[in-house]
Amino acid sequence: MTPDATGVDAVIDAVTAVFLVLGALMSLTATIGLLRFPDLMSRMHAATKPQVLGLFLLLAGIGLQMRQWWVWPVLAVAWIFQLLTVPVSAHMVGRAGYRTKHLHPELLSVDELEAVVRRAASEQEEQTEAGAPKDR
Amino acid sequence: MSRKPISLRTELPLLIWLVIVWGALWRDFSPGNLLFGALIAVVVARIFYLPPVELSGRFNVLRAIPFALVFLAKVVAASCQVIYLAVAKGPKVVNAVVEVPLRSHSDLMVTATGHVISLIPGSLVVEVDRSTSTLYIHGLDIRDEADAAKLCKEVQDTEAGLIRIMGSKAELAALEAETAPPAPPAHTKGETP
Amino acid sequence: MKDIVLIATAVILTLAAAGAIVRIAVGPSLLDRVLASDVLLGIVGAALAIDMAVNRHLNNLVLLVALTLIGFIGSVTVARFVSDRRGQANDS
């Protein structure tokens, strides 16, 4: 940031400052969500969504400060990597959490996966029971 | 290991992406560097062989730009919703796991839909059933069946938007056929018994 | 201006990091801890990005991308590991 900025520089600096503080606040939001939410799945919402927006704001702040065109594709690549990886890791953690019964059923109003999982589990048991004698 | 030869056309988006990443990491977009990057991209794509992503070959830029803007707005809304729920509801928040059948059966569309809805307010993919292309979505702050239905509709709308951008022609035709009936009734109402 | 932004973001990020560490320490299950350490990694990345924006350089950008990818690989690995042994350890 330029000290004693005037005119356009001052405006850009002010916008950058707002972006940076908001981006930092997004990290704080993620933490508040982590601490306040009752179960793993809702914490996962808190951990993923503010991080994406926070990184976007921070990268936009960098882009505004650098003022060179070639910075933007670089920042876009960094953000797109985040966009591609965050949902995947959230899905993997969520799936593992659901399968290991980290979910609190009393916190769910609707659970349409439970019946499917139960059916799949019983089918699997039937298959192993039917398959076991054959092997012997 | 049998290798199906990949045509350059299906590989092109991957190569372009690799060249952009190369240029971005070197922070140098001069023609010489990009040419070298393209060379490396071709070599990498040949050596580290992956199953090709089946693109439909359609990409509607006019629809993609508004979709991207709406997506950005939704990312902002998602964070605001998380702030609100974390501060106001906290431990009392009620969730749901909702089953959403998708129209498209292509892996790319299911993946793209899953990615987008993981980032829009209050939804996260828990499980995917690839054979029936059904997503099981964990929704934040879903109190009753009506909220669940709303979430389901939102996911299917997102998928419709993605199909309009880059779905195959068959998927687009199916979508049009599905969405068309509500529009013409004024015209055909008198004729149909 | 520069100092105000630096101090404000430093306070906010410190609070956020402290909260994430509390969740790592308390977190009832392994997956909660993975999630919280992912958030902590994001906070480190945010600090790197703020340093770049305020001092106008791009030296940490590659580090930021690497951090994202490492966080991704880490949580996916742990999640796979947890769901693989779901039969034996439900209270991990």
Coordinates of N, CA, C and O in Angstrom, one line a residue, chain A residues 1-2 13-14 17 20 24-25 27-28 31 34-35 40 43-44 47 51 58-59 62 65-67 70 74-75 78 81-82 85 88-89 92-93 96-97 99-100 102, chain C residues 1 5 9 12-13 15-16 19-20 22-23 29 31-32 35-36 39 42-43 46 49-50 52-54 56 58 61 64-65 68-69 72 75-76 79-80 82-83 86:
Chain A
M1 N 0.8 -1.2 0.0 CA 0.0 0.0 0.0 C 0.9 1.2 0.0 O 1.9 1.3 0.6
T2 N 0.4 2.3 -0.7 CA 1.2 3.5 -0.8 C 0.9 4.4 0.4 O -0.3 4.6 0.7
D13 N -6.7 1.7 -2.4 CA -6.2 1.3 -1.1 C -7.4 1.0 -0.2 O -7.3 0.0 0.6
A14 N -8.4 1.9 -0.2 CA -9.5 1.7 0.7 C -10.2 0.4 0.4 O -10.6 -0.4 1.3
A17 N -8.3 -2.5 1.5 CA -8.3 -2.6 3.0 C -9.6 -3.4 3.4 O -9.6 -4.3 4.2
L20 N -9.4 -7.0 2.4 CA -8.5 -7.8 3.3 C -9.2 -8.1 4.6 O -9.1 -9.2 5.1
A24 N -10.2 -11.7 6.1 CA -9.8 -12.2 7.4 C -11.0 -12.6 8.2 O -11.0 -13.6 8.9
L25 N -12.1 -11.8 8.1 CA -13.3 -12.1 8.9 C -13.9 -13.4 8.5 O -14.5 -14.1 9.3
S27 N -12.3 -16.1 7.7 CA -11.6 -17.1 8.5 C -12.2 -17.2 9.9 O -12.4 -18.3 10.4
L28 N -12.5 -16.0 10.4 CA -13.0 -16.0 11.8 C -14.4 -16.7 11.8 O -14.8 -17.4 12.7
T31 N -14.2 -20.3 11.9 CA -13.9 -20.8 13.3 C -15.1 -20.7 14.2 O -15.3 -21.7 14.9
L34 N -17.1 -23.6 13.4 CA -16.6 -24.8 13.9 C -16.9 -25.0 15.4 O -17.2 -26.1 15.8
L35 N -16.8 -23.9 16.1 CA -17.0 -24.0 17.5 C -18.5 -24.1 17.9 O -18.8 -24.7 18.9
L40 N -20.7 -32.9 13.0 CA -19.6 -32.8 12.0 C -20.1 -32.2 10.7 O -19.4 -31.4 10.1
R43 N -20.6 -28.5 10.8 CA -19.2 -27.9 10.9 C -18.6 -27.9 9.5 O -17.8 -27.0 9.2
M44 N -18.9 -28.9 8.7 CA -18.2 -29.0 7.4 C -18.7 -27.8 6.5 O -17.9 -27.2 5.8
A47 N -16.7 -24.9 7.6 CA -15.3 -25.0 7.2 C -15.0 -24.7 5.8 O -14.0 -24.1 5.4
Q51 N -14.2 -20.2 3.6 CA -12.8 -20.2 3.1 C -12.7 -19.8 1.7 O -11.8 -19.1 1.3
L58 N -9.2 -12.1 -0.6 CA -7.8 -11.8 -0.4 C -7.1 -11.7 -1.7 O -6.2 -10.8 -1.9
L59 N -7.4 -12.6 -2.6 CA -6.7 -12.6 -3.9 C -7.1 -11.4 -4.7 O -6.3 -10.8 -5.4
I62 N -5.0 -8.6 -3.5 CA -3.6 -8.7 -4.1 C -3.7 -8.1 -5.5 O -2.9 -7.3 -5.9
Q65 N -3.8 -4.4 -5.7 CA -2.6 -3.8 -5.3 C -1.5 -3.9 -6.3 O -0.7 -3.0 -6.5
M66 N -1.4 -5.0 -7.0 CA -0.3 -5.2 -8.0 C -0.4 -4.4 -9.2 O 0.5 -3.9 -9.8
R67 N -1.7 -4.2 -9.7 CA -1.9 -3.4 -10.9 C -1.1 -3.7 -12.1 O -0.5 -2.9 -12.8
W70 N -0.9 -9.3 -15.8 CA -0.6 -10.7 -15.8 C -0.8 -11.3 -14.4 O -0.8 -12.5 -14.2
V74 N -2.9 -15.5 -12.9 CA -2.2 -16.2 -11.8 C -3.1 -16.4 -10.6 O -3.3 -17.5 -10.1
L75 N -3.8 -15.3 -10.2 CA -4.7 -15.4 -9.1 C -5.9 -16.3 -9.4 O -6.3 -17.0 -8.5
A78 N -5.0 -19.8 -8.9 CA -4.9 -20.1 -7.4 C -6.3 -20.4 -6.9 O -6.6 -21.3 -6.2
F81 N -8.0 -23.6 -8.3 CA -7.5 -24.8 -7.6 C -8.3 -25.0 -6.3 O -8.7 -26.1 -6.0
Q82 N -8.5 -23.9 -5.6 CA -9.3 -23.9 -4.3 C -10.7 -24.4 -4.6 O -11.2 -25.3 -3.9
T85 N -10.7 -28.2 -5.3 CA -10.3 -29.1 -4.3 C -11.2 -29.1 -3.1 O -11.5 -30.1 -2.5
V88 N -14.3 -31.4 -3.1 CA -13.9 -32.8 -3.1 C -13.5 -33.3 -1.6 O -14.0 -34.3 -1.1
S89 N -12.7 -32.5 -1.0 CA -12.3 -32.9 0.3 C -13.4 -32.8 1.3 O -13.6 -33.7 2.2
M92 N -15.4 -36.0 0.7 CA -14.7 -37.2 1.3 C -14.9 -37.2 2.8 O -15.2 -38.3 3.4
V93 N -14.7 -36.1 3.5 CA -14.8 -36.0 4.9 C -16.3 -36.3 5.3 O -16.5 -37.1 6.2
A96 N -17.1 -40.0 4.8 CA -16.5 -40.8 5.9 C -17.3 -40.6 7.2 O -17.5 -41.5 8.0
G97 N -17.7 -39.3 7.5 CA -18.4 -39.0 8.7 C -19.8 -39.7 8.7 O -20.2 -40.3 9.7
R99 N -20.6 -42.5 7.1 CA -20.5 -43.9 7.2 C -20.0 -44.4 8.6 O -20.3 -45.5 9.0
T100 N -19.3 -43.5 9.3 CA -18.8 -43.9 10.6 C -19.8 -43.4 11.7 O -19.4 -43.4 12.8
H102 N -21.0 -40.5 12.4 CA -20.7 -39.3 13.2 C -21.9 -38.3 13.2 O -21.9 -37.3 13.8
Chain C
M1 N -2.9 3.8 7.3 CA -3.8 2.8 6.6 C -3.2 1.4 6.6 O -3.9 0.5 7.1
V5 N -4.8 -1.8 8.8 CA -5.2 -3.1 8.1 C -4.4 -4.2 8.7 O -5.0 -5.3 9.1
T9 N -6.3 -7.2 10.7 CA -6.3 -8.6 10.2 C -5.5 -9.5 11.1 O -5.9 -10.7 11.3
I12 N -7.8 -10.4 14.0 CA -8.9 -11.4 13.5 C -8.3 -12.8 13.3 O -8.9 -13.8 13.8
L13 N -7.2 -12.8 12.6 CA -6.6 -14.1 12.3 C -6.2 -14.9 13.5 O -6.3 -16.1 13.6
L15 N -7.5 -14.6 16.5 CA -8.7 -15.2 17.1 C -9.1 -16.4 16.4 O -9.5 -17.5 17.0
A16 N -9.2 -16.3 15.1 CA -9.6 -17.5 14.3 C -8.7 -18.7 14.5 O -9.2 -19.8 14.7
G19 N -9.4 -20.3 17.8 CA -10.6 -21.1 17.8 C -10.4 -22.4 17.1 O -10.9 -23.4 17.6
A20 N -9.7 -22.4 16.0 CA -9.5 -23.6 15.3 C -8.6 -24.6 16.1 O -8.9 -25.8 16.1
V22 N -8.6 -24.7 19.4 CA -9.5 -25.2 20.4 C -10.3 -26.4 19.8 O -10.4 -27.4 20.5
R23 N -10.8 -26.2 18.6 CA -11.5 -27.3 18.0 C -10.6 -28.6 17.8 O -11.1 -29.7 17.9
S29 N -14.1 -36.2 17.5 CA -13.7 -37.3 16.6 C -12.5 -36.8 15.7 O -12.2 -35.7 15.7
L31 N -12.4 -36.8 12.5 CA -12.7 -36.0 11.4 C -12.9 -34.6 11.7 O -12.6 -33.7 11.0
D32 N -13.4 -34.3 13.0 CA -13.5 -32.9 13.4 C -12.2 -32.3 13.4 O -12.0 -31.1 13.1
L35 N -11.0 -31.5 9.9 CA -11.7 -30.3 9.4 C -11.1 -29.0 10.0 O -10.8 -28.1 9.3
A36 N -10.8 -29.1 11.4 CA -10.3 -27.9 12.0 C -8.9 -27.6 11.5 O -8.5 -26.4 11.3
V39 N -9.1 -25.8 8.3 CA -9.4 -24.4 8.5 C -8.1 -23.6 9.0 O -7.8 -22.5 8.5
G42 N -6.1 -22.9 6.1 CA -6.7 -21.8 5.4 C -6.3 -20.5 6.0 O -6.1 -19.5 5.3
I43 N -6.2 -20.5 7.3 CA -5.8 -19.2 8.0 C -4.4 -18.8 7.7 O -4.1 -17.7 7.5
A46 N -4.4 -17.4 4.4 CA -4.9 -16.0 4.5 C -3.8 -15.1 4.9 O -3.7 -14.0 4.4
A49 N -1.5 -14.4 2.1 CA -2.1 -13.6 1.1 C -2.2 -12.1 1.5 O -1.9 -11.2 0.7
I50 N -2.5 -11.9 2.8 CA -2.5 -10.5 3.3 C -1.1 -9.9 3.2 O -1.0 -8.7 2.8
M52 N 1.2 -10.6 1.1 CA 1.5 -10.3 -0.3 C 0.7 -9.0 -0.7 O 1.3 -8.1 -1.4
A53 N -0.5 -8.8 -0.3 CA -1.3 -7.7 -0.8 C -0.8 -6.4 -0.1 O -0.6 -5.4 -0.8
V54 N -0.4 -6.4 1.1 CA 0.0 -5.2 1.8 C 1.4 -4.8 1.3 O 1.7 -3.6 1.1
R56 N 2.9 -5.8 -1.5 CA 3.0 -5.8 -3.0 C 4.1 -6.7 -3.5 O 5.0 -6.3 -4.2
L58 N 4.6 -11.1 -4.9 CA 3.9 -12.3 -5.2 C 4.7 -13.6 -4.8 O 4.5 -14.6 -5.4
L61 N 2.8 -16.8 -3.6 CA 1.7 -17.3 -4.4 C 1.8 -18.8 -4.6 O 0.8 -19.5 -4.5
L64 N 1.0 -20.6 -1.7 CA -0.5 -20.6 -1.4 C -1.1 -21.8 -2.2 O -1.9 -22.5 -1.6
V65 N -0.8 -21.9 -3.5 CA -1.3 -23.0 -4.3 C -0.9 -24.3 -3.7 O -1.8 -25.2 -3.6
T68 N -3.0 -25.2 -0.6 CA -4.3 -25.7 -1.0 C -4.3 -27.1 -1.3 O -5.1 -27.9 -0.9
L69 N -3.3 -27.5 -2.2 CA -3.2 -28.9 -2.7 C -2.9 -29.8 -1.6 O -3.4 -30.9 -1.5
F72 N -5.8 -30.4 0.6 CA -6.7 -31.3 -0.1 C -6.3 -32.8 0.0 O -7.0 -33.7 0.5
S75 N -6.6 -34.1 3.7 CA -8.0 -34.5 4.3 C -8.5 -35.6 3.5 O -9.2 -36.5 4.1
V76 N -8.3 -35.7 2.2 CA -8.8 -36.9 1.4 C -8.2 -38.2 2.0 O -8.9 -39.2 2.2
A79 N -9.7 -39.1 5.3 CA -11.1 -39.5 5.2 C -11.2 -40.9 4.6 O -12.0 -41.7 5.1
R80 N -10.3 -41.2 3.7 CA -10.3 -42.6 3.1 C -9.9 -43.6 4.2 O -10.5 -44.6 4.3
V82 N -10.3 -43.3 7.4 CA -11.3 -43.5 8.4 C -12.4 -44.4 7.9 O -12.9 -45.2 8.6
S83 N -12.8 -44.1 6.6 CA -14.0 -44.9 6.1 C -13.6 -46.3 5.8 O -14.4 -47.2 5.8
R86 N -14.1 -48.6 9.0 CA -15.3 -48.2 9.7 C -15.9 -49.4 10.5 O -16.7 -49.2 11.5

